[in-house]
Amino acid sequence: MTANETSRIEEYYNFVLPLIKESGKLFLEVKKETLEVENKSDHDLVTIYDKKIEDTLISKIKAEFPHHRFIGEESSGTKHGTPTLTDDPTWIIDPIDGTTNFVKDIPFTGISVGLVIEKIQVIGIIFIPHLNDLYTAIKGRGAYMNGKKISCSNVQDIKKSLFCYEISVASRSALFKLILTRLQFLTKEVLAVRSFGCPVISLCYVASGKLDAYQCDGLYPWDAAAGTLIVKEAGGYVIDSSGEEFDLMKPNFIATSTKTLAEKYLAIEKIADNTWMKKETDL
């Protein structure tokens, strides 16, 4: 990363932060009875506000920093395939994460904005309007919630760990049986299991010590760009579910309070995955 870009990271952060807070006001103005919804797929609802928030953020950032690039859920979308990440400053935006929760008036929804420069995550901001919680991180400077520094729980014993698994992705036929098999093994080992239907909040809860581990396979860059940086800046650990290095553009991952805890989860899941594969082969 050039010295010039490094020195400007705080400028980028200070510019986008009030835009995200302003977008949160639009978020809260929505009335359920006037909500216009279109089906994007059987298990993914997109709203006019999703599009409006993303368009507003992109247009204002682009006006200030015209050389910056953008990857967003609405502008890039799954129908376009995996977006290409270049070395240019790139904002990765999810205007409303947890859209089904949003439509159903469940308050676990959030706005997620991450900045990547030369393929390095440098800024992560997540705003949860219904709870008025703002999670932020700049690479190398720690993670914060509403201006107060936060840290992961430091739990290393899997039996004492509160685990969050994104069960909503089980609706995808390719993952359904695998996820159920993993949960059969994991529920015997952990303190308890939760699922919030909102990846960005789940990552924030790992960063702030409310959860000890969160896992989801089959996400997109806009689901993970801000939250995974916040976890790492809070002292946590993020790794691909295969045990390989985390890849932001193909985010299948587990985020945990400690590396030791991640290794324990992945060891159990390896046994579960082998069991699942054997059953599939025997069919």
PDB file of C-alpha atoms in Angstrom:
ATOM      1  CA  MET A   1       0.000   0.000   0.000  1.00  0.00           C
ATOM      2  CA  THR A   2       1.392   3.383  -0.956  1.00  0.00           C
ATOM      3  CA  ALA A   3       2.267   5.857   1.776  1.00  0.00           C
ATOM      4  CA  ASN A   4      -0.284   8.248   0.309  1.00  0.00           C
ATOM      5  CA  GLU A   5      -3.139   5.739   0.579  1.00  0.00           C
ATOM      6  CA  THR A   6      -2.108   4.780   4.116  1.00  0.00           C
ATOM      7  CA  SER A   7      -2.157   8.394   5.210  1.00  0.00           C
ATOM      8  CA  ARG A   8      -5.616   8.926   3.687  1.00  0.00           C
ATOM      9  CA  ILE A   9      -7.371   5.987   5.379  1.00  0.00           C
ATOM     10  CA  GLU A  10      -8.564   8.159   8.259  1.00  0.00           C
ATOM     11  CA  GLU A  11      -9.846  10.718   5.756  1.00  0.00           C
ATOM     12  CA  TYR A  12     -11.871   8.008   4.022  1.00  0.00           C
ATOM     13  CA  TYR A  13     -13.189   6.791   7.387  1.00  0.00           C
ATOM     14  CA  ASN A  14     -14.215  10.255   8.562  1.00  0.00           C
ATOM     15  CA  PHE A  15     -16.007  10.918   5.291  1.00  0.00           C
ATOM     16  CA  VAL A  16     -18.060   7.721   5.137  1.00  0.00           C
ATOM     17  CA  LEU A  17     -18.991   7.415   8.823  1.00  0.00           C
ATOM     18  CA  PRO A  18     -21.654  10.178   8.834  1.00  0.00           C
ATOM     19  CA  LEU A  19     -23.040   8.843   5.538  1.00  0.00           C
ATOM     20  CA  ILE A  20     -23.654   5.459   7.154  1.00  0.00           C
ATOM     21  CA  LYS A  21     -25.318   7.069  10.169  1.00  0.00           C
ATOM     22  CA  GLU A  22     -27.526   9.102   7.823  1.00  0.00           C
ATOM     23  CA  SER A  23     -28.459   5.932   5.948  1.00  0.00           C
ATOM     24  CA  GLY A  24     -29.518   4.466   9.277  1.00  0.00           C
ATOM     25  CA  LYS A  25     -32.157   7.186   9.591  1.00  0.00           C
ATOM     26  CA  LEU A  26     -33.697   6.089   6.287  1.00  0.00           C
ATOM     27  CA  PHE A  27     -33.559   2.544   7.589  1.00  0.00           C
ATOM     28  CA  LEU A  28     -35.691   3.490  10.592  1.00  0.00           C
ATOM     29  CA  GLU A  29     -38.188   5.595   8.634  1.00  0.00           C
ATOM     30  CA  VAL A  30     -39.509   2.542   6.857  1.00  0.00           C
ATOM     31  CA  LYS A  31     -43.031   1.546   7.823  1.00  0.00           C
ATOM     32  CA  LYS A  32     -43.939  -2.099   7.449  1.00  0.00           C
ATOM     33  CA  GLU A  33     -47.248  -1.323   5.780  1.00  0.00           C
ATOM     34  CA  THR A  34     -45.567   0.736   3.055  1.00  0.00           C
ATOM     35  CA  LEU A  35     -42.676  -1.619   2.460  1.00  0.00           C
ATOM     36  CA  GLU A  36     -42.372  -2.599  -1.187  1.00  0.00           C
ATOM     37  CA  VAL A  37     -40.758  -5.966  -1.631  1.00  0.00           C
ATOM     38  CA  GLU A  38     -39.785  -7.977  -4.668  1.00  0.00           C
ATOM     39  CA  ASN A  39     -38.636 -11.575  -4.624  1.00  0.00           C
ATOM     40  CA  LYS A  40     -35.007 -12.014  -5.637  1.00  0.00           C
ATOM     41  CA  SER A  41     -35.189 -15.737  -4.890  1.00  0.00           C
ATOM     42  CA  ASP A  42     -37.158 -18.035  -2.644  1.00  0.00           C
ATOM     43  CA  HIS A  43     -35.042 -17.230   0.415  1.00  0.00           C
ATOM     44  CA  ASP A  44     -33.733 -13.737  -0.255  1.00  0.00           C
ATOM     45  CA  LEU A  45     -35.934 -10.642  -0.076  1.00  0.00           C
ATOM     46  CA  VAL A  46     -34.706  -7.348  -1.464  1.00  0.00           C
ATOM     47  CA  THR A  47     -36.402  -4.035  -0.780  1.00  0.00           C
ATOM     48  CA  ILE A  48     -36.482  -0.668  -2.474  1.00  0.00           C
ATOM     49  CA  TYR A  49     -34.620   0.656   0.565  1.00  0.00           C
ATOM     50  CA  ASP A  50     -31.794  -1.825  -0.017  1.00  0.00           C
ATOM     51  CA  LYS A  51     -31.242  -0.234  -3.415  1.00  0.00           C
ATOM     52  CA  LYS A  52     -31.780   3.316  -2.223  1.00  0.00           C
ATOM     53  CA  ILE A  53     -29.238   3.092   0.611  1.00  0.00           C
ATOM     54  CA  GLU A  54     -26.576   1.514  -1.603  1.00  0.00           C
ATOM     55  CA  ASP A  55     -27.114   4.027  -4.418  1.00  0.00           C
ATOM     56  CA  THR A  56     -26.897   6.928  -1.953  1.00  0.00           C
ATOM     57  CA  LEU A  57     -23.673   5.678  -0.371  1.00  0.00           C
ATOM     58  CA  ILE A  58     -22.007   4.946  -3.712  1.00  0.00           C
ATOM     59  CA  SER A  59     -22.986   8.252  -5.334  1.00  0.00           C
ATOM     60  CA  LYS A  60     -21.702  10.355  -2.428  1.00  0.00           C
ATOM     61  CA  ILE A  61     -18.443   8.420  -2.036  1.00  0.00           C
ATOM     62  CA  LYS A  62     -17.857   8.489  -5.791  1.00  0.00           C
ATOM     63  CA  ALA A  63     -18.386  12.253  -5.887  1.00  0.00           C
ATOM     64  CA  GLU A  64     -15.695  12.719  -3.221  1.00  0.00           C
ATOM     65  CA  PHE A  65     -13.294   9.984  -4.371  1.00  0.00           C
ATOM     66  CA  PRO A  66     -13.915   9.439  -8.110  1.00  0.00           C
ATOM     67  CA  HIS A  67     -11.073   6.928  -8.544  1.00  0.00           C
ATOM     68  CA  HIS A  68     -12.513   4.515  -5.967  1.00  0.00           C
ATOM     69  CA  ARG A  69     -14.260   1.293  -6.982  1.00  0.00           C
ATOM     70  CA  PHE A  70     -17.354  -0.361  -5.521  1.00  0.00           C
ATOM     71  CA  ILE A  71     -18.679  -3.842  -4.878  1.00  0.00           C
ATOM     72  CA  GLY A  72     -22.214  -3.974  -3.525  1.00  0.00           C
ATOM     73  CA  GLU A  73     -24.994  -6.482  -3.059  1.00  0.00           C
ATOM     74  CA  GLU A  74     -27.350  -4.564  -5.333  1.00  0.00           C
ATOM     75  CA  SER A  75     -24.823  -3.182  -7.837  1.00  0.00           C
ATOM     76  CA  SER A  76     -22.785  -6.374  -8.180  1.00  0.00           C
ATOM     77  CA  GLY A  77     -25.224  -9.050  -7.042  1.00  0.00           C
ATOM     78  CA  THR A  78     -24.948 -12.795  -7.312  1.00  0.00           C
ATOM     79  CA  LYS A  79     -26.245 -12.883 -10.887  1.00  0.00           C
ATOM     80  CA  HIS A  80     -23.046 -11.185 -12.060  1.00  0.00           C
ATOM     81  CA  GLY A  81     -20.790 -13.871 -10.573  1.00  0.00           C
ATOM     82  CA  THR A  82     -17.942 -13.222  -8.156  1.00  0.00           C
ATOM     83  CA  PRO A  83     -16.780  -9.592  -8.535  1.00  0.00           C
ATOM     84  CA  THR A  84     -13.139  -8.879  -9.312  1.00  0.00           C
ATOM     85  CA  LEU A  85     -11.110  -7.192  -6.588  1.00  0.00           C
ATOM     86  CA  THR A  86      -8.309  -4.962  -7.875  1.00  0.00           C
ATOM     87  CA  ASP A  87      -5.601  -3.048  -6.007  1.00  0.00           C
ATOM     88  CA  ASP A  88      -7.636   0.164  -6.242  1.00  0.00           C
ATOM     89  CA  PRO A  89      -9.447   1.421  -3.126  1.00  0.00           C
ATOM     90  CA  THR A  90     -12.696  -0.563  -3.186  1.00  0.00           C
ATOM     91  CA  TRP A  91     -15.757  -0.040  -1.012  1.00  0.00           C
ATOM     92  CA  ILE A  92     -17.677  -3.259  -0.354  1.00  0.00           C
ATOM     93  CA  ILE A  93     -21.225  -2.480   0.709  1.00  0.00           C
ATOM     94  CA  ASP A  94     -24.194  -4.379   2.067  1.00  0.00           C
ATOM     95  CA  PRO A  95     -26.958  -1.763   2.491  1.00  0.00           C
ATOM     96  CA  ILE A  96     -29.283  -4.032   4.458  1.00  0.00           C
ATOM     97  CA  ASP A  97     -27.853  -7.268   5.787  1.00  0.00           C
ATOM     98  CA  GLY A  98     -30.560  -9.521   7.148  1.00  0.00           C
ATOM     99  CA  THR A  99     -33.213  -8.443   4.636  1.00  0.00           C
ATOM    100  CA  THR A 100     -35.688 -11.129   5.695  1.00  0.00           C
ATOM    101  CA  ASN A 101     -35.404  -9.889   9.297  1.00  0.00           C
ATOM    102  CA  PHE A 102     -35.881  -6.347   7.978  1.00  0.00           C
ATOM    103  CA  VAL A 103     -39.087  -7.222   6.126  1.00  0.00           C
ATOM    104  CA  LYS A 104     -40.451  -9.093   9.154  1.00  0.00           C
ATOM    105  CA  ASP A 105     -39.648  -6.227  11.558  1.00  0.00           C
ATOM    106  CA  ILE A 106     -37.037  -8.263  13.393  1.00  0.00           C
ATOM    107  CA  PRO A 107     -34.405  -5.750  14.589  1.00  0.00           C
ATOM    108  CA  PHE A 108     -31.369  -7.899  13.735  1.00  0.00           C
ATOM    109  CA  THR A 109     -30.419  -6.075  10.547  1.00  0.00           C
ATOM    110  CA  GLY A 110     -27.493  -3.819   9.722  1.00  0.00           C
ATOM    111  CA  ILE A 111     -25.627  -1.657   7.230  1.00  0.00           C
ATOM    112  CA  SER A 112     -22.128  -2.897   6.424  1.00  0.00           C
ATOM    113  CA  VAL A 113     -19.374  -0.926   4.690  1.00  0.00           C
ATOM    114  CA  GLY A 114     -15.799  -2.112   4.271  1.00  0.00           C
ATOM    115  CA  LEU A 115     -12.859  -0.563   2.448  1.00  0.00           C
ATOM    116  CA  VAL A 116     -10.153  -2.673   0.835  1.00  0.00           C
ATOM    117  CA  ILE A 117      -6.937  -1.175  -0.582  1.00  0.00           C
ATOM    118  CA  GLU A 118      -4.461  -3.338  -2.507  1.00  0.00           C
ATOM    119  CA  LYS A 119      -6.617  -6.327  -1.419  1.00  0.00           C
ATOM    120  CA  ILE A 120      -6.046  -5.473   2.274  1.00  0.00           C
ATOM    121  CA  GLN A 121      -9.049  -4.788   4.522  1.00  0.00           C
ATOM    122  CA  VAL A 122      -8.447  -1.387   6.098  1.00  0.00           C
ATOM    123  CA  ILE A 123     -11.851  -0.062   7.245  1.00  0.00           C
ATOM    124  CA  GLY A 124     -14.890  -1.860   8.630  1.00  0.00           C
ATOM    125  CA  ILE A 125     -18.080  -0.096   9.727  1.00  0.00           C
ATOM    126  CA  ILE A 126     -21.333  -1.778  10.732  1.00  0.00           C
ATOM    127  CA  PHE A 127     -24.353   0.169  11.923  1.00  0.00           C
ATOM    128  CA  ILE A 128     -27.337  -1.564  13.517  1.00  0.00           C
ATOM    129  CA  PRO A 129     -30.009   1.158  13.359  1.00  0.00           C
ATOM    130  CA  HIS A 130     -32.722  -0.510  15.440  1.00  0.00           C
ATOM    131  CA  LEU A 131     -30.287  -0.966  18.332  1.00  0.00           C
ATOM    132  CA  ASN A 132     -28.344   2.246  17.611  1.00  0.00           C
ATOM    133  CA  ASP A 133     -25.101   0.270  17.799  1.00  0.00           C
ATOM    134  CA  LEU A 134     -22.137   1.346  15.689  1.00  0.00           C
ATOM    135  CA  TYR A 135     -19.196  -1.045  15.306  1.00  0.00           C
ATOM    136  CA  THR A 136     -16.019   0.311  13.723  1.00  0.00           C
ATOM    137  CA  ALA A 137     -12.454  -0.696  12.971  1.00  0.00           C
ATOM    138  CA  ILE A 138      -9.440   0.706  11.163  1.00  0.00           C
ATOM    139  CA  LYS A 139      -6.643  -1.748  10.477  1.00  0.00           C
ATOM    140  CA  GLY A 140      -4.073  -1.673  13.264  1.00  0.00           C
ATOM    141  CA  ARG A 141      -6.157   0.539  15.568  1.00  0.00           C
ATOM    142  CA  GLY A 142      -8.493  -1.888  17.313  1.00  0.00           C
ATOM    143  CA  ALA A 143     -12.259  -2.324  17.199  1.00  0.00           C
ATOM    144  CA  TYR A 144     -14.954  -0.176  18.808  1.00  0.00           C
ATOM    145  CA  MET A 145     -18.650  -0.203  19.637  1.00  0.00           C
ATOM    146  CA  ASN A 146     -20.181   3.252  19.992  1.00  0.00           C
ATOM    147  CA  GLY A 147     -16.699   4.667  20.544  1.00  0.00           C
ATOM    148  CA  LYS A 148     -15.730   2.205  23.290  1.00  0.00           C
ATOM    149  CA  LYS A 149     -12.980  -0.297  22.594  1.00  0.00           C
ATOM    150  CA  ILE A 150     -14.140  -3.922  22.400  1.00  0.00           C
ATOM    151  CA  SER A 151     -12.429  -7.282  22.447  1.00  0.00           C
ATOM    152  CA  CYS A 152     -13.277 -10.912  21.859  1.00  0.00           C
ATOM    153  CA  SER A 153     -14.047 -13.217  24.780  1.00  0.00           C
ATOM    154  CA  ASN A 154     -10.758 -15.154  24.764  1.00  0.00           C
ATOM    155  CA  VAL A 155     -12.682 -18.411  25.331  1.00  0.00           C
ATOM    156  CA  GLN A 156     -10.594 -21.431  24.344  1.00  0.00           C
ATOM    157  CA  ASP A 157     -12.671 -24.277  25.787  1.00  0.00           C
ATOM    158  CA  ILE A 158     -15.222 -25.350  23.166  1.00  0.00           C
ATOM    159  CA  LYS A 159     -17.587 -26.625  25.858  1.00  0.00           C
ATOM    160  CA  LYS A 160     -17.817 -23.095  27.245  1.00  0.00           C
ATOM    161  CA  SER A 161     -18.301 -21.466  23.863  1.00  0.00           C
ATOM    162  CA  LEU A 162     -21.514 -19.948  22.539  1.00  0.00           C
ATOM    163  CA  PHE A 163     -21.628 -20.822  18.849  1.00  0.00           C
ATOM    164  CA  CYS A 164     -23.570 -19.085  16.099  1.00  0.00           C
ATOM    165  CA  TYR A 165     -24.146 -20.940  12.835  1.00  0.00           C
ATOM    166  CA  GLU A 166     -25.861 -19.263   9.907  1.00  0.00           C
ATOM    167  CA  ILE A 167     -28.590 -21.863   9.476  1.00  0.00           C
ATOM    168  CA  SER A 168     -30.403 -19.801   6.826  1.00  0.00           C
ATOM    169  CA  VAL A 169     -27.952 -20.998   4.169  1.00  0.00           C
ATOM    170  CA  ALA A 170     -29.149 -24.544   4.808  1.00  0.00           C
ATOM    171  CA  SER A 171     -32.015 -23.712   2.475  1.00  0.00           C
ATOM    172  CA  ARG A 172     -29.558 -24.160  -0.373  1.00  0.00           C
ATOM    173  CA  SER A 173     -29.839 -27.830  -1.293  1.00  0.00           C
ATOM    174  CA  ALA A 174     -26.085 -28.296  -1.739  1.00  0.00           C
ATOM    175  CA  LEU A 175     -25.435 -27.325   1.889  1.00  0.00           C
ATOM    176  CA  PHE A 176     -28.511 -28.649   3.686  1.00  0.00           C
ATOM    177  CA  LYS A 177     -27.332 -32.137   4.667  1.00  0.00           C
ATOM    178  CA  LEU A 178     -23.772 -31.004   5.377  1.00  0.00           C
ATOM    179  CA  ILE A 179     -24.912 -28.285   7.791  1.00  0.00           C
ATOM    180  CA  LEU A 180     -27.300 -30.623   9.586  1.00  0.00           C
ATOM    181  CA  THR A 181     -24.529 -33.190  10.012  1.00  0.00           C
ATOM    182  CA  ARG A 182     -22.133 -30.585  11.402  1.00  0.00           C
ATOM    183  CA  LEU A 183     -24.754 -29.377  13.866  1.00  0.00           C
ATOM    184  CA  GLN A 184     -25.418 -32.937  15.039  1.00  0.00           C
ATOM    185  CA  PHE A 185     -21.765 -33.190  16.041  1.00  0.00           C
ATOM    186  CA  LEU A 186     -21.266 -29.630  17.315  1.00  0.00           C
ATOM    187  CA  THR A 187     -24.350 -29.376  19.525  1.00  0.00           C
ATOM    188  CA  LYS A 188     -22.883 -32.160  21.685  1.00  0.00           C
ATOM    189  CA  GLU A 189     -19.681 -30.183  22.225  1.00  0.00           C
ATOM    190  CA  VAL A 190     -20.622 -26.519  22.679  1.00  0.00           C
ATOM    191  CA  LEU A 191     -22.403 -24.524  25.369  1.00  0.00           C
ATOM    192  CA  ALA A 192     -25.279 -23.596  23.041  1.00  0.00           C
ATOM    193  CA  VAL A 193     -26.060 -22.699  19.425  1.00  0.00           C
ATOM    194  CA  ARG A 194     -27.640 -19.515  18.070  1.00  0.00           C
ATOM    195  CA  SER A 195     -28.578 -18.206  14.614  1.00  0.00           C
ATOM    196  CA  PHE A 196     -29.545 -14.572  13.989  1.00  0.00           C
ATOM    197  CA  GLY A 197     -30.077 -14.491  10.238  1.00  0.00           C
ATOM    198  CA  CYS A 198     -27.686 -11.554   9.917  1.00  0.00           C
ATOM    199  CA  PRO A 199     -23.983 -12.268   9.340  1.00  0.00           C
ATOM    200  CA  VAL A 200     -22.798  -8.725  10.067  1.00  0.00           C
ATOM    201  CA  ILE A 201     -24.398  -8.706  13.516  1.00  0.00           C
ATOM    202  CA  SER A 202     -23.080 -12.177  14.295  1.00  0.00           C
ATOM    203  CA  LEU A 203     -19.547 -11.019  13.473  1.00  0.00           C
ATOM    204  CA  CYS A 204     -19.965  -7.935  15.658  1.00  0.00           C
ATOM    205  CA  TYR A 205     -21.109 -10.148  18.513  1.00  0.00           C
ATOM    206  CA  VAL A 206     -17.966 -12.253  18.216  1.00  0.00           C
ATOM    207  CA  ALA A 207     -15.889  -9.056  18.238  1.00  0.00           C
ATOM    208  CA  SER A 208     -17.621  -7.771  21.367  1.00  0.00           C
ATOM    209  CA  GLY A 209     -17.511 -11.066  23.273  1.00  0.00           C
ATOM    210  CA  LYS A 210     -21.238 -11.813  23.137  1.00  0.00           C
ATOM    211  CA  LEU A 211     -20.532 -14.848  20.963  1.00  0.00           C
ATOM    212  CA  ASP A 212     -17.409 -16.986  20.995  1.00  0.00           C
ATOM    213  CA  ALA A 213     -17.661 -18.322  17.450  1.00  0.00           C
ATOM    214  CA  TYR A 214     -19.598 -17.695  14.256  1.00  0.00           C
ATOM    215  CA  GLN A 215     -19.544 -19.733  11.074  1.00  0.00           C
ATOM    216  CA  CYS A 216     -21.117 -19.433   7.668  1.00  0.00           C
ATOM    217  CA  ASP A 217     -20.349 -20.995   4.318  1.00  0.00           C
ATOM    218  CA  GLY A 218     -21.696 -19.631   1.059  1.00  0.00           C
ATOM    219  CA  LEU A 219     -21.613 -15.909   1.847  1.00  0.00           C
ATOM    220  CA  TYR A 220     -20.572 -13.039  -0.415  1.00  0.00           C
ATOM    221  CA  PRO A 221     -17.881 -10.353   0.000  1.00  0.00           C
ATOM    222  CA  TRP A 222     -20.399  -7.706   1.092  1.00  0.00           C
ATOM    223  CA  ASP A 223     -21.505  -9.952   3.984  1.00  0.00           C
ATOM    224  CA  ALA A 224     -17.987 -10.247   5.388  1.00  0.00           C
ATOM    225  CA  ALA A 225     -15.851  -7.262   4.348  1.00  0.00           C
ATOM    226  CA  ALA A 226     -16.484  -5.088   7.399  1.00  0.00           C
ATOM    227  CA  GLY A 227     -17.288  -7.682  10.062  1.00  0.00           C
ATOM    228  CA  THR A 228     -14.247  -9.909   9.613  1.00  0.00           C
ATOM    229  CA  LEU A 229     -11.930  -6.913   9.987  1.00  0.00           C
ATOM    230  CA  ILE A 230     -13.777  -5.855  13.138  1.00  0.00           C
ATOM    231  CA  VAL A 231     -13.323  -9.359  14.580  1.00  0.00           C
ATOM    232  CA  LYS A 232      -9.608  -9.396  13.797  1.00  0.00           C
ATOM    233  CA  GLU A 233      -9.094  -5.911  15.226  1.00  0.00           C
ATOM    234  CA  ALA A 234     -10.891  -7.061  18.385  1.00  0.00           C
ATOM    235  CA  GLY A 235      -8.280  -9.789  18.800  1.00  0.00           C
ATOM    236  CA  GLY A 236     -10.253 -12.571  17.175  1.00  0.00           C
ATOM    237  CA  TYR A 237      -9.358 -15.115  14.544  1.00  0.00           C
ATOM    238  CA  VAL A 238     -10.857 -15.659  11.076  1.00  0.00           C
ATOM    239  CA  ILE A 239     -10.061 -18.664   8.917  1.00  0.00           C
ATOM    240  CA  ASP A 240     -11.599 -20.441   5.932  1.00  0.00           C
ATOM    241  CA  SER A 241     -13.840 -23.355   6.918  1.00  0.00           C
ATOM    242  CA  SER A 242     -11.410 -25.655   5.096  1.00  0.00           C
ATOM    243  CA  GLY A 243      -8.599 -24.577   7.423  1.00  0.00           C
ATOM    244  CA  GLU A 244      -6.947 -22.511   4.702  1.00  0.00           C
ATOM    245  CA  GLU A 245      -6.387 -18.753   4.789  1.00  0.00           C
ATOM    246  CA  PHE A 246      -9.536 -16.613   4.758  1.00  0.00           C
ATOM    247  CA  ASP A 247     -10.456 -15.377   1.267  1.00  0.00           C
ATOM    248  CA  LEU A 248     -12.676 -12.283   1.310  1.00  0.00           C
ATOM    249  CA  MET A 249     -13.909 -12.876  -2.221  1.00  0.00           C
ATOM    250  CA  LYS A 250     -14.999 -16.436  -1.375  1.00  0.00           C
ATOM    251  CA  PRO A 251     -15.988 -16.072   2.262  1.00  0.00           C
ATOM    252  CA  ASN A 252     -16.605 -19.529   3.696  1.00  0.00           C
ATOM    253  CA  PHE A 253     -15.279 -18.998   7.189  1.00  0.00           C
ATOM    254  CA  ILE A 254     -15.351 -19.410  10.915  1.00  0.00           C
ATOM    255  CA  ALA A 255     -14.645 -16.403  13.155  1.00  0.00           C
ATOM    256  CA  THR A 256     -13.687 -17.170  16.731  1.00  0.00           C
ATOM    257  CA  SER A 257     -12.410 -15.517  19.879  1.00  0.00           C
ATOM    258  CA  THR A 258      -9.134 -17.463  19.659  1.00  0.00           C
ATOM    259  CA  LYS A 259      -7.137 -19.534  17.193  1.00  0.00           C
ATOM    260  CA  THR A 260      -7.267 -22.488  19.585  1.00  0.00           C
ATOM    261  CA  LEU A 261     -11.057 -22.433  19.555  1.00  0.00           C
ATOM    262  CA  ALA A 262     -11.178 -22.315  15.748  1.00  0.00           C
ATOM    263  CA  GLU A 263      -8.931 -25.358  15.553  1.00  0.00           C
ATOM    264  CA  LYS A 264     -11.225 -27.292  17.889  1.00  0.00           C
ATOM    265  CA  TYR A 265     -14.299 -26.436  15.841  1.00  0.00           C
ATOM    266  CA  LEU A 266     -12.653 -27.393  12.571  1.00  0.00           C
ATOM    267  CA  ALA A 267     -11.401 -30.688  14.011  1.00  0.00           C
ATOM    268  CA  ILE A 268     -14.954 -31.678  14.968  1.00  0.00           C
ATOM    269  CA  GLU A 269     -16.302 -30.511  11.632  1.00  0.00           C
ATOM    270  CA  LYS A 270     -13.748 -32.577   9.765  1.00  0.00           C
ATOM    271  CA  ILE A 271     -15.176 -35.677  11.435  1.00  0.00           C
ATOM    272  CA  ALA A 272     -18.710 -34.483  10.623  1.00  0.00           C
ATOM    273  CA  ASP A 273     -17.821 -33.761   7.006  1.00  0.00           C
ATOM    274  CA  ASN A 274     -16.255 -37.197   6.570  1.00  0.00           C
ATOM    275  CA  THR A 275     -19.400 -38.773   8.023  1.00  0.00           C
ATOM    276  CA  TRP A 276     -21.565 -36.795   5.613  1.00  0.00           C
ATOM    277  CA  MET A 277     -19.387 -37.692   2.619  1.00  0.00           C
ATOM    278  CA  LYS A 278     -19.515 -41.382   3.517  1.00  0.00           C
ATOM    279  CA  LYS A 279     -23.318 -41.277   3.700  1.00  0.00           C
ATOM    280  CA  GLU A 280     -23.493 -39.524   0.342  1.00  0.00           C
ATOM    281  CA  THR A 281     -21.146 -42.063  -1.231  1.00  0.00           C
ATOM    282  CA  ASP A 282     -23.131 -44.979   0.156  1.00  0.00           C
ATOM    283  CA  LEU A 283     -26.401 -43.747  -1.352  1.00  0.00           C
TER     284      LEU A 283
END
